[in-house]
XYZ file of C-alpha atoms in Angstrom:
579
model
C 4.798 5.024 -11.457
C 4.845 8.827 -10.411
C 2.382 7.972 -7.094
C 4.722 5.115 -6.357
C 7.724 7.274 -6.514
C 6.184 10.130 -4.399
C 4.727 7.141 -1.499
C 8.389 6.228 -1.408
C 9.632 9.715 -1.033
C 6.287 10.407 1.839
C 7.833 7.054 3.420
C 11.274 7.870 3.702
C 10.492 11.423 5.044
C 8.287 9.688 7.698
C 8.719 10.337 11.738
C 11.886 8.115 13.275
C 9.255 6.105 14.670
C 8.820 4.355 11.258
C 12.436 4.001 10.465
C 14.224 0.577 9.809
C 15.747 1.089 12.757
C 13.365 1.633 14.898
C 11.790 -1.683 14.713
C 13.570 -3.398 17.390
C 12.099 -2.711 20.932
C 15.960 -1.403 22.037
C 16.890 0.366 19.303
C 15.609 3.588 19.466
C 17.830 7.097 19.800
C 16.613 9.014 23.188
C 16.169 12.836 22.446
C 17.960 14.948 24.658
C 14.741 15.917 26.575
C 13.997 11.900 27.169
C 17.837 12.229 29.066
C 16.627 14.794 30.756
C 13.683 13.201 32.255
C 15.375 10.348 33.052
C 18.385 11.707 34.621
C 15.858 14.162 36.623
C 13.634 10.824 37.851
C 16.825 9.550 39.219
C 17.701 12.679 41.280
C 14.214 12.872 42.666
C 13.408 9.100 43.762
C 17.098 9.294 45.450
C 16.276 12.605 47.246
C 12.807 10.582 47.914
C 14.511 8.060 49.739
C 16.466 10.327 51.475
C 13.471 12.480 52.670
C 12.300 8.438 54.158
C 15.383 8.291 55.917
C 14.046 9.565 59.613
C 11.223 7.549 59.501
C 12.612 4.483 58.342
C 12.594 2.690 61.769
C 9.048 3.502 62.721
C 7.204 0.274 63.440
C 4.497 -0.284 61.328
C 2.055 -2.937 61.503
C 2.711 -6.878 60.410
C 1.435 -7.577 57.310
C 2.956 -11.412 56.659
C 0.277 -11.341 53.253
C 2.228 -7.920 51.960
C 5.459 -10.170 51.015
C 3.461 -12.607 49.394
C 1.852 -10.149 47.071
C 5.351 -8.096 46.499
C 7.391 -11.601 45.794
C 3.993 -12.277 43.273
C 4.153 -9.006 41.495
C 7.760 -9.224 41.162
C 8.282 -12.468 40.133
C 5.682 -11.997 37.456
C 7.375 -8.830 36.247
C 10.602 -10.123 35.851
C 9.533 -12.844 34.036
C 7.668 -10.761 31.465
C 10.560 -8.586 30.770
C 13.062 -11.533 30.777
C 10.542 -13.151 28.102
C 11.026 -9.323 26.023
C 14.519 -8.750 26.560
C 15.033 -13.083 25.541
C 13.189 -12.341 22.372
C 15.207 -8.921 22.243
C 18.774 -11.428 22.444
C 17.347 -13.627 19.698
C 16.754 -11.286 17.469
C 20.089 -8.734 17.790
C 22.393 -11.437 19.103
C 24.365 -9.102 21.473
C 26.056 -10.612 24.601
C 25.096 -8.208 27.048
C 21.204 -8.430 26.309
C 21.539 -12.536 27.689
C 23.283 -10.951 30.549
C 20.738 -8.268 31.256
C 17.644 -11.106 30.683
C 19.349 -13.557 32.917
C 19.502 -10.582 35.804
C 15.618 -10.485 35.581
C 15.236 -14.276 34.956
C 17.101 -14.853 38.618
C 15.027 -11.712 40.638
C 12.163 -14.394 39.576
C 13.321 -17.087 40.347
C 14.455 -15.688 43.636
C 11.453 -13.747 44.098
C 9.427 -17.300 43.864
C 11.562 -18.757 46.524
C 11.402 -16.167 48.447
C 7.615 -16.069 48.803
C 7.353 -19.840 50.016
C 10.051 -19.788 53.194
C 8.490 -15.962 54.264
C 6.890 -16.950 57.424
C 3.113 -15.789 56.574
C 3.480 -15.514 53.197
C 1.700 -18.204 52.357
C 0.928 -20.829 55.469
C -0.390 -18.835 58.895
C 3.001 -17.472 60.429
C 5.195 -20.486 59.200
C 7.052 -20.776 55.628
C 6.036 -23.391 53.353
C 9.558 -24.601 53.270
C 12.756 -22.968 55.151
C 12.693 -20.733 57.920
C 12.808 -17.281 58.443
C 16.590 -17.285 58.388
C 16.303 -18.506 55.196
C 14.263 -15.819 54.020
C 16.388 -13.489 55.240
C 18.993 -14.771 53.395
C 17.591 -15.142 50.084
C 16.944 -11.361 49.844
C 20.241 -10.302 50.538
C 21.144 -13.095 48.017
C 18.329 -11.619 45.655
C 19.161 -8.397 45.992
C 23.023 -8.317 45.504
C 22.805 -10.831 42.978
C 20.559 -8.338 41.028
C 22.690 -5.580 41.004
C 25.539 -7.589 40.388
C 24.014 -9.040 36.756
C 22.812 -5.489 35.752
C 26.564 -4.608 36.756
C 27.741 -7.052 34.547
C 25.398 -6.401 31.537
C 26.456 -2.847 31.802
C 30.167 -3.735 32.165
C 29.860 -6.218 29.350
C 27.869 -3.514 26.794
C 30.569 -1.040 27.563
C 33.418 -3.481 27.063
C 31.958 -3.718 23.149
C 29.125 -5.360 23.104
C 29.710 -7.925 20.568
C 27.676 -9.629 18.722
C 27.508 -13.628 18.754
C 29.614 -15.342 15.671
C 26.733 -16.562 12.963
C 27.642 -20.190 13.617
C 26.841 -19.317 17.151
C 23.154 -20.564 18.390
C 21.560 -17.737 20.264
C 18.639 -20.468 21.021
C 21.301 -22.631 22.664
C 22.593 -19.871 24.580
C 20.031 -18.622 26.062
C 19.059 -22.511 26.978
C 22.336 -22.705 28.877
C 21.565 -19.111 30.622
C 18.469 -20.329 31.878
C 19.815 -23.514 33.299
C 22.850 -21.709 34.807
C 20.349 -19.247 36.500
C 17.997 -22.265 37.996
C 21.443 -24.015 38.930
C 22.688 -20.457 41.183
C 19.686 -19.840 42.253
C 19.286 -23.779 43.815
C 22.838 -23.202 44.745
C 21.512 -19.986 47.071
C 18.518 -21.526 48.754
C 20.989 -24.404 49.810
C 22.855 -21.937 51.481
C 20.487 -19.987 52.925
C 18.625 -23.505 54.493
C 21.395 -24.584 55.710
C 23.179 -24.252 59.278
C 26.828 -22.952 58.123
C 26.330 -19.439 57.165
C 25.912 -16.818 60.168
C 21.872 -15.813 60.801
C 21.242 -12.454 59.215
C 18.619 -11.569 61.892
C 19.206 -11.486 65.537
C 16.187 -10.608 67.809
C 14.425 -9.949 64.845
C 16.852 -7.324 64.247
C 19.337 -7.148 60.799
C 22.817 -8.059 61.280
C 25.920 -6.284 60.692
C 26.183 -9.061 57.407
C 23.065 -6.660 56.057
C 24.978 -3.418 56.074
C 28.068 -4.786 54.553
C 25.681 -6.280 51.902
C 23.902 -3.094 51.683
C 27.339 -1.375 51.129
C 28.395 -3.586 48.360
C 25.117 -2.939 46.011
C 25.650 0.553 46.320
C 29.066 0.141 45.155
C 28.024 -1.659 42.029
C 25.114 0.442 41.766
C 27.066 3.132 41.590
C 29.603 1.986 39.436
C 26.951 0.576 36.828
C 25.585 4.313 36.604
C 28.729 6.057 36.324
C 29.377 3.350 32.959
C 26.032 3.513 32.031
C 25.887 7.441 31.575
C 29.033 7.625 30.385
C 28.788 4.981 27.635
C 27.886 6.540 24.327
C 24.999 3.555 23.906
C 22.961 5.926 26.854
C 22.247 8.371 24.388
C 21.756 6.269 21.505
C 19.596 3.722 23.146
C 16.054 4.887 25.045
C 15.554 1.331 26.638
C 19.303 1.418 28.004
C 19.149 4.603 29.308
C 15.710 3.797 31.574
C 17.762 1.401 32.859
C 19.531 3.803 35.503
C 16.412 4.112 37.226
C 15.389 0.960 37.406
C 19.040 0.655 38.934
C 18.853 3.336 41.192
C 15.192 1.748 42.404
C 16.922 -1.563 43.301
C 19.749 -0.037 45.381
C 18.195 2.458 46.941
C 15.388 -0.893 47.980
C 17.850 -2.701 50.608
C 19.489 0.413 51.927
C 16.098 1.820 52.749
C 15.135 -1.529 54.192
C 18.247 -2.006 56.185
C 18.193 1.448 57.808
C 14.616 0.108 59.040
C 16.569 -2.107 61.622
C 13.840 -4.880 61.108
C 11.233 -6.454 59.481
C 7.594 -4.912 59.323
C 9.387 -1.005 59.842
C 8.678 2.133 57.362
C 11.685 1.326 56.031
C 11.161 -2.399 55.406
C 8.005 -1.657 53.714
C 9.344 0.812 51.543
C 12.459 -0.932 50.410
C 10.343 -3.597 49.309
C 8.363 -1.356 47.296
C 11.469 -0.030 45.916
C 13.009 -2.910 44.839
C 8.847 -3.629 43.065
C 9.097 -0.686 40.794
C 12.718 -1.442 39.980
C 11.100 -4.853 38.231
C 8.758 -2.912 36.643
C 10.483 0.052 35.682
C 12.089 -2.317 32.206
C 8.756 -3.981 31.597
C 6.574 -0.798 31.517
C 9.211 0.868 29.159
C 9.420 -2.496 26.781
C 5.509 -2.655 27.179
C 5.336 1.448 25.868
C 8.104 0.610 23.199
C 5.675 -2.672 22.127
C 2.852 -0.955 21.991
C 4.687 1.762 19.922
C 5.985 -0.701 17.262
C 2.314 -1.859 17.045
C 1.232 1.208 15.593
C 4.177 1.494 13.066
C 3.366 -2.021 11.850
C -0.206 -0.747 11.313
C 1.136 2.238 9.724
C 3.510 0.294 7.801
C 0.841 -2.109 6.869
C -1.682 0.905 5.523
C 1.285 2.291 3.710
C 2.215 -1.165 1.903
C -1.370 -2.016 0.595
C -1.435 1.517 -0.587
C 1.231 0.739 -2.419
C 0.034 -2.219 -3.245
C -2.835 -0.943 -4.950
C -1.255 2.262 -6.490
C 1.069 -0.797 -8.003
C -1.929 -2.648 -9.149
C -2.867 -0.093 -10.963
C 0.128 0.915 -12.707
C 0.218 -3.213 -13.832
C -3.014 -2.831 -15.078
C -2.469 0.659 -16.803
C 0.747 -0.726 -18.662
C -1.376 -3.679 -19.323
C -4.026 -1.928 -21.152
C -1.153 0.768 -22.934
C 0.649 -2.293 -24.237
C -2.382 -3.935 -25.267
C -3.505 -0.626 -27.047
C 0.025 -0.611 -28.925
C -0.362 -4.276 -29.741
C -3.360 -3.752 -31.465
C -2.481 0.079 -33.064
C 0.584 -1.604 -34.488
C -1.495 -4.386 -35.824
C -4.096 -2.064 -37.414
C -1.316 0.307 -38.427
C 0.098 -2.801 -40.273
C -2.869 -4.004 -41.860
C -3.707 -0.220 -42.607
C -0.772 0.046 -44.993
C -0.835 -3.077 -46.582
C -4.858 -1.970 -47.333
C -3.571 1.609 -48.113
C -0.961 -0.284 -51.243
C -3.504 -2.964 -52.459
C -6.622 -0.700 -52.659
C -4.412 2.500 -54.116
C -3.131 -0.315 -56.644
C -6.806 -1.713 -57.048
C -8.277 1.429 -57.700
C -6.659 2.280 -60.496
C -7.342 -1.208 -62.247
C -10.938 -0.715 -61.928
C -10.849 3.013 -63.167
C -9.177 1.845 -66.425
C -12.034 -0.906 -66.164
C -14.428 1.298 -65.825
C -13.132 3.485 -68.789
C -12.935 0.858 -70.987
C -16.339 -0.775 -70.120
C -17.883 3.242 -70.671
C -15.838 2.952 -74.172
C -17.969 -0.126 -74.875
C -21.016 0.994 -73.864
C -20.712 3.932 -76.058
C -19.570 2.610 -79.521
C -21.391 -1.244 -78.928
C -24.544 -1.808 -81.185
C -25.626 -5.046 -79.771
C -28.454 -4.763 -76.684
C -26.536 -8.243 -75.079
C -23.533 -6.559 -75.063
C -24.335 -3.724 -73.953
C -26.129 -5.548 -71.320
C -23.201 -7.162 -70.226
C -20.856 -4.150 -70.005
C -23.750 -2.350 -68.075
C -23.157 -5.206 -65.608
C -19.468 -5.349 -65.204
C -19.407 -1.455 -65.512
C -21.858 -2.262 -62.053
C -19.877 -4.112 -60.658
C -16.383 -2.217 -60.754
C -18.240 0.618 -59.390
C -19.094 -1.829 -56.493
C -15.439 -2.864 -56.721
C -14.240 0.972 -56.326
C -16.647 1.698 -53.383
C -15.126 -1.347 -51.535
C -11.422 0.056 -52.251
C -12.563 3.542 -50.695
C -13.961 1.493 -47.608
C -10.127 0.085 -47.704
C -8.435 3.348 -48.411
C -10.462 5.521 -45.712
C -9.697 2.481 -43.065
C -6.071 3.032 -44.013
C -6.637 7.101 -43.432
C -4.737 7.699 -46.711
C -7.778 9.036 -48.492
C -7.836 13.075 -48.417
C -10.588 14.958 -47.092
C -13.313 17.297 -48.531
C -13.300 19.194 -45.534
C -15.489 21.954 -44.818
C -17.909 23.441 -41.269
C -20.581 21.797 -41.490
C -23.430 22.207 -39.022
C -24.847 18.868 -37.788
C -28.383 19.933 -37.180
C -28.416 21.268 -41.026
C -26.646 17.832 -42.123
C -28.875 15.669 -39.965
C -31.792 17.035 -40.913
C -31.044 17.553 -44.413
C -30.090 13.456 -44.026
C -33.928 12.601 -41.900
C -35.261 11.314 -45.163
C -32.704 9.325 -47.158
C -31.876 7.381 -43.455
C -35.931 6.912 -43.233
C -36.003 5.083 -46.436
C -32.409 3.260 -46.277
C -33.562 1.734 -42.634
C -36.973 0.335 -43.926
C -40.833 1.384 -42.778
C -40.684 -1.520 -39.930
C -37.926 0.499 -37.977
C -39.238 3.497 -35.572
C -36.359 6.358 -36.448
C -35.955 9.307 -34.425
C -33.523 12.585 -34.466
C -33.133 14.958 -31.854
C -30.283 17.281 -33.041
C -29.531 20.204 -30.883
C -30.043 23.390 -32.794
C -27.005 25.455 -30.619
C -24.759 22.117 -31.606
C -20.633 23.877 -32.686
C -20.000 23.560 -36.236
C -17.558 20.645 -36.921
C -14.826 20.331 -39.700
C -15.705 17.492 -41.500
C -16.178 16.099 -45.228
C -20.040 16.076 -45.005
C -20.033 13.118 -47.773
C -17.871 10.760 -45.781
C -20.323 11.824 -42.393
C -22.963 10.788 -44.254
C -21.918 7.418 -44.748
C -20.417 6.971 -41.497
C -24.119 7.278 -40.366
C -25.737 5.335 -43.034
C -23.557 2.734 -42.294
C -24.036 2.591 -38.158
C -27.845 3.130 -39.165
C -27.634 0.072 -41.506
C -26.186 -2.037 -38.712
C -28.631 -0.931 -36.574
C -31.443 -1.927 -38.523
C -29.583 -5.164 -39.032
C -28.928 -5.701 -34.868
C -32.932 -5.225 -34.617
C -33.677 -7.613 -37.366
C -35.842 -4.766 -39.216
C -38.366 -3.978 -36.001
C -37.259 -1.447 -33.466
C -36.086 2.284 -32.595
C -33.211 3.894 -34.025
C -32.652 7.269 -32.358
C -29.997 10.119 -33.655
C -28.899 12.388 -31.694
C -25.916 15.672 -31.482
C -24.730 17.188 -28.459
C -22.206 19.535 -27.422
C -20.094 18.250 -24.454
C -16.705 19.841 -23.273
C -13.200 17.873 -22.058
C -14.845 14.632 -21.725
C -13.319 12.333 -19.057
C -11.053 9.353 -19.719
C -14.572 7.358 -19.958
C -15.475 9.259 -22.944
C -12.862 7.233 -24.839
C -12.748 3.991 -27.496
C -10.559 1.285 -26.189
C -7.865 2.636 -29.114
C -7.264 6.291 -27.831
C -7.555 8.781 -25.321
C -9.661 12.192 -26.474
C -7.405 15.353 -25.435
C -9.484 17.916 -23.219
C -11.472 20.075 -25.752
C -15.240 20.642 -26.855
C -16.713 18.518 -29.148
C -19.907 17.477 -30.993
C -20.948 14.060 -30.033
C -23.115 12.496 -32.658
C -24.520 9.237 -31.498
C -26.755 6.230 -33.536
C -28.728 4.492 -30.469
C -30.701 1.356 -31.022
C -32.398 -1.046 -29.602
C -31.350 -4.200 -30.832
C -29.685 -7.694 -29.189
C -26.600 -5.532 -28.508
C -23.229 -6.825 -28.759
C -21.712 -9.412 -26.259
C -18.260 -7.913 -24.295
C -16.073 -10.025 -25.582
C -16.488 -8.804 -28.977
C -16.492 -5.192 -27.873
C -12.459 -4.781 -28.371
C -12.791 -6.266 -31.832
C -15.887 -4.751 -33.351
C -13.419 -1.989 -35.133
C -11.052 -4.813 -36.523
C -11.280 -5.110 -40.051
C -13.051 -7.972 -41.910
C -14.818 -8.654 -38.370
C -18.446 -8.735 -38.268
C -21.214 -9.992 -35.909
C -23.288 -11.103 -39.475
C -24.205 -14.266 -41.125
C -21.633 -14.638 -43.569
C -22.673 -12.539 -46.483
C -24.468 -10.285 -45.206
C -21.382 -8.309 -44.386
C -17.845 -7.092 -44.974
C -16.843 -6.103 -41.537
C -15.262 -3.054 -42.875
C -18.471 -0.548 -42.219
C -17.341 0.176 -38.629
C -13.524 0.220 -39.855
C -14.369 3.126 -41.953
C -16.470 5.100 -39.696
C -13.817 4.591 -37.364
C -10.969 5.903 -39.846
C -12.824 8.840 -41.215
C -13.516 10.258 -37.653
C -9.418 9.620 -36.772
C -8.909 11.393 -39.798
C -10.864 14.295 -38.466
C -9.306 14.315 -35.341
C -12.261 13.173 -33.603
C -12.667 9.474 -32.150
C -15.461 6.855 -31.833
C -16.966 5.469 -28.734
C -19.245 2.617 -28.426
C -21.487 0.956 -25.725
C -23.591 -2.124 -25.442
C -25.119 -4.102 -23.263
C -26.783 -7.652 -24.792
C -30.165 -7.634 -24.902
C -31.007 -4.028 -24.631
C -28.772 -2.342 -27.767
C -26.007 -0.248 -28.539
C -24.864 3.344 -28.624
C -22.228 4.358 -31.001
C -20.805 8.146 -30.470
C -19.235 10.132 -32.853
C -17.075 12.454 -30.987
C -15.897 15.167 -33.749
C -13.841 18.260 -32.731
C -15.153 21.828 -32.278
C -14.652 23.682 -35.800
C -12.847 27.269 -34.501
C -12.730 30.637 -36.479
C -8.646 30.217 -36.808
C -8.684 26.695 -37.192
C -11.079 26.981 -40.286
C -9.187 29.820 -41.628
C -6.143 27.502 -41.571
C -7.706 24.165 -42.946
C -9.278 26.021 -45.752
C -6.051 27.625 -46.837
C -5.554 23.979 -48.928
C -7.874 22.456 -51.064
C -8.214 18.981 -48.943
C -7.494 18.438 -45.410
C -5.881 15.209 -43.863
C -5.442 15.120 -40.630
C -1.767 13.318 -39.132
């Protein structure tokens, strides 16, 4: 839970860039250098024009084929970024983003019409429909209408740019936009085709109707930048404010064009390329701003499954803890109710025991005494099964004292030779520099005989039984039984190898149950591992085991590290029990 806490804290102290609000493509706050730049790119392409002024009627030479390829580019511009700022609508539902789409949506649709009734634009020095008075027409139609929708997006952002209601359809809106765009823009080419308007060109010259036109899109030009720059949106919005270029672009395209006196001039040329970039001045800016969003999804996305798999592993941590505190609660249950009925038990069969000694001592007849020789026999068997019981419990005190495992284990090398039977190969390797442990030797002793007796039981009486003692400091969370976690330290690790069937892995988790066993029925208690594994606890130690079917089993002892002060301590008391 801590790594999920500190990804959330990395996350939220992230760049903008990766911010909620940064996920729309017109959301993002300009820094004051982006205004800068901006405001600086205006100043320069107007002084740029300016410097184009005295060579704006130089006659340059017809290129019918150029005005096909601008009316192309444009028209395929402005239909990109009314497809971006239509999504853009959709998606934030503000009025003035249909107005600012439908602006681009007609310099298409204008731009189409004006590249089939261009003489030469298409068809050798003829339109494909309309004449050249009609072509003239259309761009100072196209142009002026331009401006005027940017005017009117601006005007209607700065007004308050309200959202639509939520019962509202922003898909039906937008539907309507589109239709009322085709219907203007059929509306235009009728007038331009037709014989009741005045011709814009005489002589191949531009009328007087061009500089009044030109006059009124710098008017609205103008006034659209003076309410763009001053509206607070401009410094809160980066796409907004890179749309005063793209305004100065398209009025500084007819003025240039008009001062060129006539087609196929300086000026002519370059208002047309004017009027180009100010289509693709939006688009390149959404494209960036796309492109930009791409990489915070990635982002976003690598930060999510990292998440995701920190969280995974938390699920699977609490998992395991509550299944460890299922089962320590279980054992600690079944521990005390052992603990009461052995305690209980014990004493029975020590009175038993007494009384049956009693009889053995005063009776004269050899079939009695027989018979109490039995019984006394079996209590004894009786009161070894109720210390089994107790030490699984961990209520019975230990004789604790250092011991020195290579002195124990060798010192052990013959009884375990004889207990595990002449068919079984046995083999100790104890280390001779191994730390001396704290430990009742008597109850280590049987811990061993017993995993040596199960051993020679898991190899049916024919194999290798190797015992081994190591020293091995802070063991990793690997080094642990599936009931507890060793705390850094050094310890001695005493392990029983074999090479028997092994034990399947299903069974692994229950192997230290009580009462469980892997034997025929009979042939064992299932309480052999149970005490091994309460006597070590009891020591403060804990017991690992691995197994793999077929090839055998390890079982490791891991038994703490017997210090100067901590045996000055312990043997302060008579018995030692650990908590």
């Amino acid at each position: 839970m801590d790594e999920i806490i500190a990804q959330r804290q990395s996350a939220s102290d992230a760049p903008h860039d990766a911010s909620p609000a940064s996920v729309s493509l017109i959301a993002r706050q300009p820094t004051p250098e982006k205004r800068r730049l901006v405001a600086a790119l205006c100043i320069a392409y107007v002084l740029a024009m300016v410097s184009l002024v005295p060579f704006a009627s130089e006659r340059l030479p017809a290129l019918p084929a150029f005005t096909g390829i601008f009316a192309t580019a444009v028209f395929i511009a402005d239909i990109c970024t009314f497809v971006l700022l239509a999504a853009q609508f959709r998606a934030g539902r503000e009025r003035w983003l249909l107005m600012l789409a439908s602006a681009y949506l007609f310099s298409g649709i204008v731009a189409a019409l004006h590249l089939v009734t261009f003489p030469g634009a298409i068809l050798p020095a003829l339109p494909l429909i309309g004449t050249a008075q009609t072509a003239a027409w259309l761009i100072v139609f196209w142009t002026l209408g331009f401006v005027l929708l940017l005017f009117a997006a601006v005007l209607l952002h700065a007004r308050g740019a309200e959202k639509l209601r939520p019962s509202a359809s922003a898909g039906m809106l937008l539907v309507l936009a589109v239709a009322g765009v085709l219907g203007v823009a059929g509306l235009l080419y009728l007038l331009a085709a037709g014989e009741w308007l005045p011709p814009p060109l005489s002589g191949g010259h531009f009328s007087a109707l061009n500089t009044v036109g030109d006059g009124c899109r710098s008017l609205l030009g103008a006034a659209a930048l003076v309410i763009l720059w001053r509206s607070s949106y401009s410094r809160n919005n980066a796409v907004y404010l890179w749309l005063s270029l793209a305004l100065v672009a398209a009025v500084a395209a007819p003025v240039i064009a008009g001062l060129g006196g006539q087609r196929y001039t300086f000026g002519w040329y370059a208002g047309r390329l004017s009027f180009l970039f100010a289509s693709s001045v939006l688009l390149c800016v959404l494209l960036a701003e796309f492109v930009r969003l791409q990489h915070v999804l990635a982002r976003s996305i690598e930060r999510l499954e990292t998440q995701a798999q920190v969280l995974q592993g938390e699920i699977e941590r609490r998992e395991l803890s509550e299944r460890q505190l299922a089962h320590a609660q279980k054992l600690e249950a079944i521990g005390r109710m052992a603990g009461g009925i052995s305690h209980d038990f014990n004493n029975l069969l020590g009175a038993m025991v007494s009384y049956l000694e009693l009889i053995l001592k005063t009776a004269k007849e050899e079939s009695v005494r027989k018979l109490a020789e039995k019984a006394r026999q079996v209590s004894l068997r009786g009161a070894s099964l109720t210390r089994s019981l107790v030490a699984f419990a961990q209520r019975e005190p230990l004789r604790a004292q250092s011991v020195r495992t290579e002195e124990l284990l060798q010192r052990f090398e013959s009884l375990m030779q004889k207990a595990v039977g002449a068919g079984v190969t046995f083999s100790l390797d104890a280390q001779p520099d191994a730390w001396p442990v704290f430990v009742d030797p008597n109850q280590l002793e049987i811990a061993l005989l017993n995993l040596a007796l199960n051993s020679r039981d898991a190899m049916a009486g024919d194999g290798v039984i190797r015992i081994s003692s190591a020293n091995e400091h802070s063991p990793r969370l690997g080094a642990t039984s599936d009931y507890g976690v060793l705390p850094p330290g050094d310890y001695v690790v005493i392990s029983v190898a074999d090479t028997g069937h092994g034990i399947p892995a299903a069974q692994l988790d229950k192997v230290f149950d009580p009462f469980f066993t892997t034997k025929e029925i009979g042939k064992g208690s299932g309480l052999g591992l149970s005490q091994v594994r309460g006597f070590v606890r009891q020591s403060g130690g804990e017991v690992l085991i691995r197994s793999t079917p077929g090839e055998g089993t390890t079982v490791s002892l891991y038994l703490p590290r017997a210090h100067v002060q901590a045996l000055e301590d312990r043997t302060s008391g008579e018995h030692f029990s650990a908590a």
